Amino acid sequence: MPLPAIASKTSSEFAADVRAGMTLRGQKELPSKYLYDEVGSALFEVICHLPEYGLTRADERLLRRHSDEIVDRVEGPVAVAELGSGSGKKTRWILEALSRRQRTLYYPIEISRSALRMCERELGDIDSVSIVGFEREYLDGLREIALSREPGQHLLVLFLGSTIGNFDRPCGVKFLASVREVLMLGDCLLLGTDLEKPAAQLLRAYDDQLGVTAAFNLNLLARINRELEANFDLAQFAHVAKMNYWARSIEMHLQSKRRQKVSIPAAGISIEFREGETIWTESSHKYSREEVCRMATGAGFHCESQWIDDDWPFAENLLIAE
Ligand SMILES: C[S@@+](CC[C@H](N)C(=O)[O-])C[C@H]1O[C@@H](n2cnc3c(N)ncnc32)[C@H](O)[C@@H]1O
């Protein structure tokens, strides 16, 4: 039975990653990809609508204004693959622009099954676009897609929403280089990157007044309770957003409000927390526009064009594999 086999592999990987991150000697950590289960993906959609979180609106404005120009610069015929599509709402602009010139295969790649379903529902009505979803890690999905491409077909890979910022800078370049390795000469990567902005604006964006980002972050502990039979008391942890000025990133943490012990039976561990100790759950690195081009060059791409949003500094970067 293939599905249960995949599910149990996924949950044992989750248990192993939780065990590894929670038993680190210094700062406890959890990989940010685990924020996106069904509840987390739904909460992320709400975050995208919050007045404090201008990032998604900036990304969407740029795609709405420049999609025709973007697709004109990509040599056709072309298939589109998207890394971490989420609901895919913003992708509509690219797919509609392409569908005016050709029939298009669109491959969203997602680890969150519920996000993938949202995306298929969201974009399923576009004429001349066929959607084939991949419930996979980014590079596993992209490799499969690249293997099945037709002769002469180019790939346009989308990595929107500044999700690249979840990698630290060296890992970000390494990740781009791994994407480049899968691509052929002339294939394109459309990369959304959030640009540097004042700390106060970022702190508001990652710690909104309604507490949606807090719920998104705390849901990771609730997920560990649900899937790994843990006994985190959510009321005893607080969401904290903090600037890391050295790394030029904003970090999300979950801070223990008191000294406490938590057991996670399915990961085979019990862990102690000091009062004030944190679990680091996500980083979002911010960039300068020049830096994005340097990162792209270092990874084997040519930075063909950049479009910048004036209201919320954000860059859409069209990178061509060379
Ligand atoms: C920050 S959200 C961005 C969603 C969307 N691209 C946007 O711009 O709004 C990141 C998305 O990537 C997915 N994701 C995170 N890590 C992943 C991985 N390693 N492989 C595949 N998808 C991943 C998450 O499930 C989530 O939907």
Tab-separated table of C-alpha atoms in Angstrom, residues 18-293:
chain	number	residue	atom	x	y	z
A	18	VAL	CA	12.447	16.935	16.010
A	19	ARG	CA	14.787	14.734	18.065
A	20	ALA	CA	17.865	16.207	16.348
A	21	GLY	CA	16.732	19.830	16.765
A	22	MET	CA	15.504	19.522	20.343
A	23	THR	CA	18.598	17.773	21.640
A	24	LEU	CA	21.130	20.264	20.248
A	25	ARG	CA	23.538	21.429	22.945
A	26	GLY	CA	22.968	25.147	22.517
A	27	GLN	CA	20.039	26.787	20.729
A	28	LYS	CA	17.132	24.359	20.186
A	29	GLU	CA	15.825	24.435	16.606
A	30	LEU	CA	13.027	23.025	14.446
A	31	PRO	CA	13.108	23.110	10.604
A	32	SER	CA	10.698	25.730	9.290
A	33	LYS	CA	9.236	23.371	6.682
A	34	TYR	CA	7.296	21.666	9.492
A	35	LEU	CA	5.284	24.852	10.075
A	36	TYR	CA	3.186	23.863	7.056
A	37	ASP	CA	0.735	21.138	7.979
A	38	GLU	CA	-2.965	21.613	7.188
A	39	VAL	CA	-3.471	24.170	9.988
A	40	GLY	CA	-0.156	25.921	9.298
A	41	SER	CA	-0.856	26.274	5.565
A	42	ALA	CA	-4.303	27.737	6.315
A	43	LEU	CA	-2.810	30.193	8.843
A	44	PHE	CA	-0.111	31.218	6.349
A	45	GLU	CA	-2.863	32.157	3.886
A	46	VAL	CA	-4.347	34.463	6.543
A	47	ILE	CA	-0.928	36.006	7.256
A	48	CYS	CA	-0.715	36.936	3.554
A	49	HIS	CA	-3.830	39.129	4.045
A	50	LEU	CA	-2.647	40.925	7.190
A	51	PRO	CA	-2.060	44.672	6.876
A	52	GLU	CA	1.344	44.314	8.580
A	53	TYR	CA	2.584	41.658	6.103
A	54	GLY	CA	3.111	43.676	2.935
A	55	LEU	CA	5.396	41.085	1.354
A	56	THR	CA	2.736	39.022	-0.429
A	57	ARG	CA	0.962	42.108	-1.769
A	58	ALA	CA	4.257	43.466	-3.144
A	59	ASP	CA	5.032	40.138	-4.815
A	60	GLU	CA	1.513	40.030	-6.249
A	61	ARG	CA	1.675	43.649	-7.541
A	62	LEU	CA	4.922	42.939	-9.381
A	63	LEU	CA	3.548	39.780	-10.974
A	64	ARG	CA	0.308	41.518	-11.941
A	65	ARG	CA	2.165	44.429	-13.562
A	66	HIS	CA	5.009	42.566	-15.239
A	67	SER	CA	3.869	39.024	-16.050
A	68	ASP	CA	3.551	39.729	-19.794
A	69	GLU	CA	7.056	41.180	-19.877
A	70	ILE	CA	8.405	38.291	-17.768
A	71	VAL	CA	7.003	35.555	-19.970
A	72	ASP	CA	8.098	37.418	-23.131
A	73	ARG	CA	11.685	37.057	-21.940
A	74	VAL	CA	11.402	33.285	-21.549
A	75	GLU	CA	11.987	31.353	-24.769
A	76	GLY	CA	9.122	28.972	-25.517
A	77	PRO	CA	7.730	26.355	-25.510
A	78	VAL	CA	7.874	26.369	-21.754
A	79	ALA	CA	6.564	24.339	-18.806
A	80	VAL	CA	6.257	25.968	-15.375
A	81	ALA	CA	7.423	24.367	-12.106
A	82	GLU	CA	6.846	26.137	-8.797
A	83	LEU	CA	8.855	25.430	-5.630
A	84	GLY	CA	6.602	25.655	-2.550
A	85	SER	CA	3.572	27.002	-4.439
A	86	GLY	CA	1.381	27.484	-1.356
A	87	SER	CA	-2.104	28.386	-2.601
A	88	GLY	CA	-0.624	29.549	-5.933
A	89	LYS	CA	-2.822	32.662	-6.009
A	90	LYS	CA	-0.113	34.993	-7.363
A	91	THR	CA	0.948	32.446	-9.959
A	92	ARG	CA	-2.292	33.052	-11.830
A	93	TRP	CA	-0.721	36.155	-13.449
A	94	ILE	CA	2.167	34.164	-14.932
A	95	LEU	CA	-0.019	31.276	-16.078
A	96	GLU	CA	-2.590	33.569	-17.682
A	97	ALA	CA	0.150	35.485	-19.509
A	98	LEU	CA	1.649	32.232	-20.797
A	99	SER	CA	-1.704	30.746	-21.716
A	100	ARG	CA	-2.181	33.608	-24.194
A	101	ARG	CA	0.710	32.184	-26.227
A	102	GLN	CA	0.681	28.390	-25.627
A	103	ARG	CA	-0.845	25.428	-23.825
A	104	THR	CA	0.998	25.179	-20.502
A	105	LEU	CA	1.853	22.399	-18.070
A	106	TYR	CA	2.130	23.725	-14.523
A	107	TYR	CA	3.838	21.638	-11.825
A	108	PRO	CA	3.402	22.940	-8.257
A	109	ILE	CA	5.836	21.212	-5.839
A	110	GLU	CA	4.738	21.197	-2.205
A	111	ILE	CA	5.411	19.270	0.987
A	112	SER	CA	2.057	20.427	2.332
A	113	ARG	CA	-0.694	18.267	0.862
A	114	SER	CA	-3.372	20.778	1.855
A	115	ALA	CA	-1.481	23.655	0.180
A	116	LEU	CA	-1.173	21.569	-2.967
A	117	ARG	CA	-4.926	20.902	-2.977
A	118	MET	CA	-5.603	24.645	-2.428
A	119	CYS	CA	-3.356	25.436	-5.381
A	120	GLU	CA	-5.048	22.931	-7.670
A	121	ARG	CA	-8.459	24.410	-6.755
A	122	GLU	CA	-7.218	28.000	-7.090
A	123	LEU	CA	-5.710	27.658	-10.567
A	124	GLY	CA	-7.757	24.820	-12.027
A	125	ASP	CA	-9.960	27.170	-14.091
A	126	ILE	CA	-7.297	28.749	-16.332
A	127	ASP	CA	-7.824	27.933	-20.007
A	128	SER	CA	-4.968	26.054	-21.666
A	129	VAL	CA	-3.255	25.255	-18.357
A	130	SER	CA	-2.969	21.676	-17.058
A	131	ILE	CA	-1.867	21.189	-13.451
A	132	VAL	CA	0.171	18.226	-12.256
A	133	GLY	CA	0.930	18.540	-8.537
A	134	PHE	CA	3.990	16.998	-6.871
A	135	GLU	CA	3.802	16.338	-3.139
A	136	ARG	CA	7.587	16.372	-2.736
A	137	GLU	CA	10.551	18.249	-1.340
A	138	TYR	CA	11.666	21.067	-3.679
A	139	LEU	CA	14.590	19.362	-5.426
A	140	ASP	CA	13.077	15.867	-5.524
A	141	GLY	CA	10.043	17.288	-7.324
A	142	LEU	CA	12.094	19.440	-9.673
A	143	ARG	CA	14.343	16.514	-10.678
A	144	GLU	CA	11.327	14.365	-11.546
A	145	ILE	CA	9.801	17.158	-13.585
A	146	ALA	CA	13.048	17.866	-15.444
A	147	LEU	CA	13.367	14.181	-16.375
A	148	SER	CA	9.909	14.135	-17.938
A	149	ARG	CA	10.320	17.262	-20.063
A	150	GLU	CA	9.730	17.097	-23.788
A	151	PRO	CA	12.595	17.728	-26.237
A	152	GLY	CA	13.101	21.450	-26.876
A	153	GLN	CA	10.879	22.448	-23.955
A	154	HIS	CA	12.246	25.042	-21.519
A	155	LEU	CA	11.442	25.161	-17.826
A	156	LEU	CA	10.398	28.313	-16.018
A	157	VAL	CA	10.877	27.662	-12.299
A	158	LEU	CA	9.070	29.944	-9.848
A	159	PHE	CA	10.330	30.464	-6.301
A	160	LEU	CA	8.113	33.252	-5.012
A	161	GLY	CA	7.261	34.858	-1.676
A	162	SER	CA	10.936	35.238	-0.697
A	163	THR	CA	10.914	31.646	0.566
A	164	ILE	CA	14.626	31.626	-0.390
A	165	GLY	CA	15.039	33.799	2.738
A	166	ASN	CA	14.345	30.767	4.934
A	167	PHE	CA	17.842	29.529	4.012
A	168	ASP	CA	20.868	31.252	5.525
A	169	ARG	CA	22.934	33.102	2.899
A	170	PRO	CA	25.485	30.357	2.062
A	171	CYS	CA	22.724	27.693	2.001
A	172	GLY	CA	20.613	29.991	-0.200
A	173	VAL	CA	23.368	30.142	-2.836
A	174	LYS	CA	23.911	26.376	-2.512
A	175	PHE	CA	20.195	25.800	-3.006
A	176	LEU	CA	20.128	28.025	-6.117
A	177	ALA	CA	23.149	26.107	-7.467
A	178	SER	CA	21.286	22.810	-6.888
A	179	VAL	CA	18.307	24.183	-8.815
A	180	ARG	CA	20.699	25.276	-11.597
A	181	GLU	CA	22.185	21.751	-11.783
A	182	VAL	CA	18.759	20.355	-12.632
A	183	LEU	CA	18.131	22.969	-15.335
A	184	MET	CA	19.383	23.257	-18.916
A	185	LEU	CA	20.987	26.248	-20.572
A	186	GLY	CA	18.347	28.942	-21.190
A	187	ASP	CA	15.889	27.674	-18.553
A	188	CYS	CA	14.702	30.398	-16.178
A	189	LEU	CA	14.164	30.904	-12.479
A	190	LEU	CA	11.820	33.672	-11.326
A	191	LEU	CA	12.952	34.413	-7.788
A	192	GLY	CA	11.016	36.658	-5.376
A	193	THR	CA	13.211	38.312	-2.729
A	194	ASP	CA	12.223	40.575	0.135
A	195	LEU	CA	14.578	43.554	0.399
A	196	GLU	CA	16.019	45.116	3.547
A	197	LYS	CA	13.737	47.515	5.400
A	198	PRO	CA	13.524	49.110	8.842
A	199	ALA	CA	13.529	46.708	11.800
A	200	ALA	CA	10.293	48.118	13.247
A	201	GLN	CA	8.426	47.382	10.002
A	202	LEU	CA	9.752	43.813	9.924
A	203	LEU	CA	8.972	43.185	13.589
A	204	ARG	CA	5.369	44.256	12.992
A	205	ALA	CA	5.150	41.993	9.928
A	206	TYR	CA	6.327	38.926	11.857
A	207	ASP	CA	4.447	39.648	15.095
A	208	ASP	CA	1.058	40.992	14.023
A	209	GLN	CA	-1.481	42.489	16.395
A	210	LEU	CA	-4.121	39.832	15.787
A	211	GLY	CA	-1.724	37.088	16.788
A	212	VAL	CA	-2.049	35.091	13.557
A	213	THR	CA	1.731	34.724	13.153
A	214	ALA	CA	1.911	33.666	16.801
A	215	ALA	CA	-0.713	30.973	16.139
A	216	PHE	CA	1.176	29.898	12.980
A	217	ASN	CA	4.363	29.477	15.027
A	218	LEU	CA	2.703	27.814	18.055
A	219	ASN	CA	0.941	25.381	15.735
A	220	LEU	CA	4.310	23.693	15.310
A	221	LEU	CA	4.157	22.572	18.954
A	222	ALA	CA	0.502	21.574	18.491
A	223	ARG	CA	1.584	19.540	15.455
A	224	ILE	CA	4.242	17.761	17.519
A	225	ASN	CA	1.541	17.010	20.119
A	226	ARG	CA	-0.802	15.671	17.421
A	227	GLU	CA	1.674	13.662	15.385
A	228	LEU	CA	4.330	12.656	17.930
A	229	GLU	CA	2.127	12.280	21.042
A	230	ALA	CA	3.966	15.075	22.863
A	231	ASN	CA	2.614	17.037	25.821
A	232	PHE	CA	3.581	20.656	25.062
A	233	ASP	CA	1.368	23.035	27.050
A	234	LEU	CA	0.891	25.776	24.432
A	235	ALA	CA	-0.063	28.337	27.075
A	236	GLN	CA	3.461	27.991	28.480
A	237	PHE	CA	5.173	29.110	25.263
A	238	ALA	CA	5.155	32.526	23.582
A	239	HIS	CA	5.835	33.556	19.994
A	240	VAL	CA	8.816	35.916	19.715
A	241	ALA	CA	10.047	37.728	16.582
A	242	LYS	CA	13.532	39.179	16.779
A	243	MET	CA	15.962	40.878	14.436
A	244	ASN	CA	19.312	39.291	13.834
A	245	TYR	CA	21.211	42.395	12.680
A	246	TRP	CA	24.368	40.437	11.966
A	247	ALA	CA	22.586	37.930	9.694
A	248	ARG	CA	20.223	40.616	8.276
A	249	SER	CA	17.290	38.350	9.035
A	250	ILE	CA	14.221	38.273	11.198
A	251	GLU	CA	13.838	35.172	13.345
A	252	MET	CA	10.801	33.485	14.847
A	253	HIS	CA	11.227	31.670	18.153
A	254	LEU	CA	8.987	29.924	20.681
A	255	GLN	CA	9.947	30.983	24.172
A	256	SER	CA	9.343	28.903	27.283
A	257	LYS	CA	7.517	31.000	29.896
A	258	ARG	CA	8.837	28.883	32.769
A	259	ARG	CA	11.115	26.010	33.652
A	260	GLN	CA	9.402	22.895	32.338
A	261	LYS	CA	9.830	19.385	31.018
A	262	VAL	CA	8.124	18.069	27.870
A	263	SER	CA	8.050	14.510	26.596
A	264	ILE	CA	7.814	13.560	22.932
A	265	PRO	CA	7.269	9.768	23.038
A	266	ALA	CA	7.239	9.155	19.277
A	267	ALA	CA	10.647	10.862	19.044
A	268	GLY	CA	11.895	8.941	22.084
A	269	ILE	CA	12.885	12.048	24.071
A	270	SER	CA	12.069	14.166	27.103
A	271	ILE	CA	13.399	17.687	27.069
A	272	GLU	CA	13.894	20.345	29.699
A	273	PHE	CA	13.414	24.062	29.126
A	274	ARG	CA	14.794	26.882	31.234
A	275	GLU	CA	12.558	29.912	31.790
A	276	GLY	CA	13.108	32.208	28.770
A	277	GLU	CA	14.808	29.514	26.654
A	278	THR	CA	13.708	29.470	23.006
A	279	ILE	CA	13.213	27.086	20.103
A	280	TRP	CA	14.277	28.760	16.842
A	281	THR	CA	11.659	27.907	14.200
A	282	GLU	CA	12.262	30.178	11.186
A	283	SER	CA	14.572	32.796	9.702
A	284	SER	CA	13.662	35.212	6.919
A	285	HIS	CA	16.734	36.776	5.401
A	286	LYS	CA	16.475	40.162	3.703
A	287	TYR	CA	18.567	41.251	0.736
A	288	SER	CA	19.881	44.173	-1.256
A	289	ARG	CA	19.009	44.060	-4.942
A	290	GLU	CA	22.685	43.900	-5.954
A	291	GLU	CA	23.257	41.006	-3.571
A	292	VAL	CA	20.528	38.948	-5.250
A	293	CYS	CA	22.339	39.290	-8.592
